[in-house]
PDB file of C-alpha atoms in Angstrom:
ATOM      1  CA  UNK A   1     -35.046 -22.342  52.793  1.00 86.00           C
ATOM      2  CA  UNK A   2     -34.729 -25.920  52.267  1.00 88.00           C
ATOM      3  CA  UNK A   3     -37.478 -29.043  52.600  1.00 85.00           C
ATOM      4  CA  UNK A   4     -35.179 -31.901  54.179  1.00 87.00           C
ATOM      5  CA  UNK A   5     -37.151 -35.022  54.008  1.00 86.00           C
ATOM      6  CA  UNK A   6     -36.364 -38.829  54.262  1.00 88.00           C
ATOM      7  CA  UNK A   7     -38.223 -42.034  53.812  1.00 85.00           C
ATOM      8  CA  UNK A   8     -37.708 -45.383  54.837  1.00 86.00           C
ATOM      9  CA  UNK A   9     -36.908 -48.277  53.024  1.00 85.00           C
ATOM     10  CA  UNK A  10     -40.550 -49.205  52.500  1.00 82.00           C
ATOM     11  CA  UNK A  11     -41.304 -45.713  51.291  1.00 79.00           C
ATOM     12  CA  UNK A  12     -42.970 -44.430  54.720  1.00 80.00           C
ATOM     13  CA  UNK A  13     -41.883 -40.902  55.363  1.00 81.00           C
ATOM     14  CA  UNK A  14     -39.562 -40.475  58.167  1.00 84.00           C
ATOM     15  CA  UNK A  15     -38.675 -36.704  58.364  1.00 85.00           C
ATOM     16  CA  UNK A  16     -39.928 -33.748  57.037  1.00 86.00           C
ATOM     17  CA  UNK A  17     -38.505 -30.050  58.057  1.00 87.00           C
ATOM     18  CA  UNK A  18     -37.928 -26.688  56.662  1.00 88.00           C
ATOM     19  CA  UNK A  19     -34.316 -25.906  57.045  1.00 90.00           C
ATOM     20  CA  UNK A  20     -33.134 -22.279  56.819  1.00 92.00           C
ATOM     21  CA  UNK A  21     -30.831 -21.508  53.982  1.00 90.00           C
ATOM     22  CA  UNK A  22     -27.052 -20.765  54.186  1.00 92.00           C
ATOM     23  CA  UNK A  23     -28.135 -16.749  53.572  1.00 93.00           C
ATOM     24  CA  UNK A  24     -31.062 -16.959  55.962  1.00 93.00           C
ATOM     25  CA  UNK A  25     -31.055 -16.088  59.865  1.00 92.00           C
ATOM     26  CA  UNK A  26     -32.513 -18.769  61.996  1.00 91.00           C
ATOM     27  CA  UNK A  27     -33.613 -15.856  64.448  1.00 93.00           C
ATOM     28  CA  UNK A  28     -35.282 -13.816  61.658  1.00 92.00           C
ATOM     29  CA  UNK A  29     -37.010 -16.544  60.690  1.00 90.00           C
ATOM     30  CA  UNK A  30     -38.266 -17.565  64.241  1.00 91.00           C
ATOM     31  CA  UNK A  31     -39.288 -14.144  64.709  1.00 92.00           C
ATOM     32  CA  UNK A  32     -41.167 -13.977  61.464  1.00 89.00           C
ATOM     33  CA  UNK A  33     -42.975 -17.404  62.533  1.00 89.00           C
ATOM     34  CA  UNK A  34     -44.273 -15.578  65.569  1.00 91.00           C
ATOM     35  CA  UNK A  35     -46.011 -13.250  63.478  1.00 92.00           C
ATOM     36  CA  UNK A  36     -47.311 -15.144  60.517  1.00 93.00           C
ATOM     37  CA  UNK A  37     -49.987 -17.254  62.174  1.00 95.00           C
ATOM     38  CA  UNK A  38     -52.983 -18.626  60.775  1.00 95.00           C
ATOM     39  CA  UNK A  39     -56.281 -19.498  62.583  1.00 95.00           C
ATOM     40  CA  UNK A  40     -57.513 -22.945  62.551  1.00 95.00           C
ATOM     41  CA  UNK A  41     -59.982 -22.661  59.900  1.00 94.00           C
ATOM     42  CA  UNK A  42     -62.569 -24.649  62.173  1.00 94.00           C
ATOM     43  CA  UNK A  43     -62.812 -21.316  64.273  1.00 95.00           C
ATOM     44  CA  UNK A  44     -64.033 -19.010  62.033  1.00 95.00           C
ATOM     45  CA  UNK A  45     -66.176 -21.547  59.981  1.00 95.00           C
ATOM     46  CA  UNK A  46     -68.151 -21.878  63.481  1.00 95.00           C
ATOM     47  CA  UNK A  47     -68.329 -18.223  63.784  1.00 95.00           C
ATOM     48  CA  UNK A  48     -69.792 -17.957  60.446  1.00 96.00           C
ATOM     49  CA  UNK A  49     -72.393 -20.651  60.580  1.00 95.00           C
ATOM     50  CA  UNK A  50     -73.496 -19.318  63.887  1.00 96.00           C
ATOM     51  CA  UNK A  51     -74.161 -16.032  62.291  1.00 96.00           C
ATOM     52  CA  UNK A  52     -76.216 -17.752  59.616  1.00 96.00           C
ATOM     53  CA  UNK A  53     -74.015 -17.393  56.809  1.00 95.00           C
ATOM     54  CA  UNK A  54     -74.635 -20.760  55.636  1.00 95.00           C
ATOM     55  CA  UNK A  55     -78.313 -20.710  55.981  1.00 96.00           C
ATOM     56  CA  UNK A  56     -78.750 -20.488  52.119  1.00 95.00           C
ATOM     57  CA  UNK A  57     -76.752 -23.804  51.405  1.00 95.00           C
ATOM     58  CA  UNK A  58     -78.478 -26.871  50.788  1.00 95.00           C
ATOM     59  CA  UNK A  59     -77.707 -29.683  53.345  1.00 94.00           C
ATOM     60  CA  UNK A  60     -75.485 -31.609  50.995  1.00 93.00           C
ATOM     61  CA  UNK A  61     -73.371 -28.056  50.316  1.00 93.00           C
ATOM     62  CA  UNK A  62     -73.205 -27.459  54.063  1.00 94.00           C
ATOM     63  CA  UNK A  63     -72.307 -30.873  54.979  1.00 93.00           C
ATOM     64  CA  UNK A  64     -69.333 -30.721  52.177  1.00 90.00           C
ATOM     65  CA  UNK A  65     -67.960 -27.632  53.405  1.00 91.00           C
ATOM     66  CA  UNK A  66     -68.065 -28.589  57.288  1.00 92.00           C
ATOM     67  CA  UNK A  67     -66.198 -31.827  56.109  1.00 89.00           C
ATOM     68  CA  UNK A  68     -63.340 -30.132  54.537  1.00 87.00           C
ATOM     69  CA  UNK A  69     -63.189 -27.974  57.164  1.00 91.00           C
ATOM     70  CA  UNK A  70     -62.868 -30.625  59.731  1.00 90.00           C
ATOM     71  CA  UNK A  71     -60.322 -32.044  57.491  1.00 86.00           C
ATOM     72  CA  UNK A  72     -58.117 -28.966  57.653  1.00 87.00           C
ATOM     73  CA  UNK A  73     -58.926 -28.435  61.124  1.00 90.00           C
ATOM     74  CA  UNK A  74     -58.325 -32.084  62.395  1.00 87.00           C
ATOM     75  CA  UNK A  75     -55.450 -33.231  60.173  1.00 84.00           C
ATOM     76  CA  UNK A  76     -53.678 -30.302  58.957  1.00 88.00           C
ATOM     77  CA  UNK A  77     -53.922 -28.132  61.987  1.00 92.00           C
ATOM     78  CA  UNK A  78     -54.070 -30.861  64.318  1.00 89.00           C
ATOM     79  CA  UNK A  79     -56.707 -29.575  66.598  1.00 89.00           C
ATOM     80  CA  UNK A  80     -54.435 -26.819  67.237  1.00 93.00           C
ATOM     81  CA  UNK A  81     -55.664 -23.044  67.370  1.00 95.00           C
ATOM     82  CA  UNK A  82     -53.317 -21.942  64.860  1.00 95.00           C
ATOM     83  CA  UNK A  83     -50.201 -22.540  63.070  1.00 95.00           C
ATOM     84  CA  UNK A  84     -47.567 -20.306  61.901  1.00 94.00           C
ATOM     85  CA  UNK A  85     -46.937 -20.332  58.249  1.00 92.00           C
ATOM     86  CA  UNK A  86     -43.865 -22.652  58.174  1.00 91.00           C
ATOM     87  CA  UNK A  87     -45.684 -25.324  60.430  1.00 92.00           C
ATOM     88  CA  UNK A  88     -48.647 -25.200  58.108  1.00 93.00           C
ATOM     89  CA  UNK A  89     -46.539 -25.679  55.036  1.00 90.00           C
ATOM     90  CA  UNK A  90     -44.791 -28.512  56.730  1.00 89.00           C
ATOM     91  CA  UNK A  91     -48.036 -30.295  57.744  1.00 89.00           C
ATOM     92  CA  UNK A  92     -49.287 -29.897  54.225  1.00 87.00           C
ATOM     93  CA  UNK A  93     -46.277 -31.212  52.728  1.00 86.00           C
ATOM     94  CA  UNK A  94     -46.789 -34.319  55.085  1.00 83.00           C
ATOM     95  CA  UNK A  95     -49.877 -35.323  53.622  1.00 81.00           C
ATOM     96  CA  UNK A  96     -48.884 -34.659  49.743  1.00 78.00           C
ATOM     97  CA  UNK A  97     -45.624 -36.647  50.591  1.00 79.00           C
ATOM     98  CA  UNK A  98     -47.288 -39.490  52.109  1.00 75.00           C
ATOM     99  CA  UNK A  99     -47.572 -42.167  49.989  1.00 70.00           C
ATOM    100  CA  UNK A 100     -50.427 -43.982  52.107  1.00 71.00           C
ATOM    101  CA  UNK A 101     -52.218 -40.899  51.431  1.00 69.00           C
ATOM    102  CA  UNK A 102     -51.728 -39.437  48.272  1.00 66.00           C
ATOM    103  CA  UNK A 103     -50.924 -41.206  44.994  1.00 66.00           C
ATOM    104  CA  UNK A 104     -49.256 -40.077  41.994  1.00 60.00           C
ATOM    105  CA  UNK A 105     -51.697 -40.800  39.026  1.00 57.00           C
ATOM    106  CA  UNK A 106     -51.110 -39.167  35.480  1.00 59.00           C
ATOM    107  CA  UNK A 107     -49.063 -36.153  36.927  1.00 56.00           C
ATOM    108  CA  UNK A 108     -52.084 -35.775  39.358  1.00 59.00           C
ATOM    109  CA  UNK A 109     -52.059 -36.152  42.902  1.00 58.00           C
ATOM    110  CA  UNK A 110     -55.285 -38.203  44.182  1.00 62.00           C
ATOM    111  CA  UNK A 111     -56.120 -38.845  47.792  1.00 59.00           C
ATOM    112  CA  UNK A 112     -55.935 -42.394  48.675  1.00 61.00           C
ATOM    113  CA  UNK A 113     -57.343 -42.564  52.048  1.00 57.00           C
ATOM    114  CA  UNK A 114     -58.504 -40.093  54.791  1.00 56.00           C
ATOM    115  CA  UNK A 115     -55.517 -39.237  57.143  1.00 55.00           C
ATOM    116  CA  UNK A 116     -55.173 -41.385  60.126  1.00 54.00           C
ATOM    117  CA  UNK A 117     -57.010 -40.803  63.077  1.00 53.00           C
ATOM    118  CA  UNK A 118     -55.335 -38.375  65.756  1.00 51.00           C
TER     119      UNK A 118
END
């Protein structure tokens, strides 16, 4: 597969898609994508919270896990129940490649701002 992306002249991510390679069958990749689904992490988090899995955590630790789960659920999964593995990869890459959200500092990526509200 190939990652095809474009930026505007002012470095705003314009396009980011996964494109099948010349030796890859698009129909096979599509069939795989329908089988390789990742559930929005908010769903199992809610089940675990209701079952008491987090009862031993401090309020601060629980809040930290909850906030990270919300970040994934709202911005990576865009509040969808699940994503296929290719959609998930593109969603994560869009965040990483967005210069308004991630800054490169000393060979490390630093989140510069929360994702925009959806």
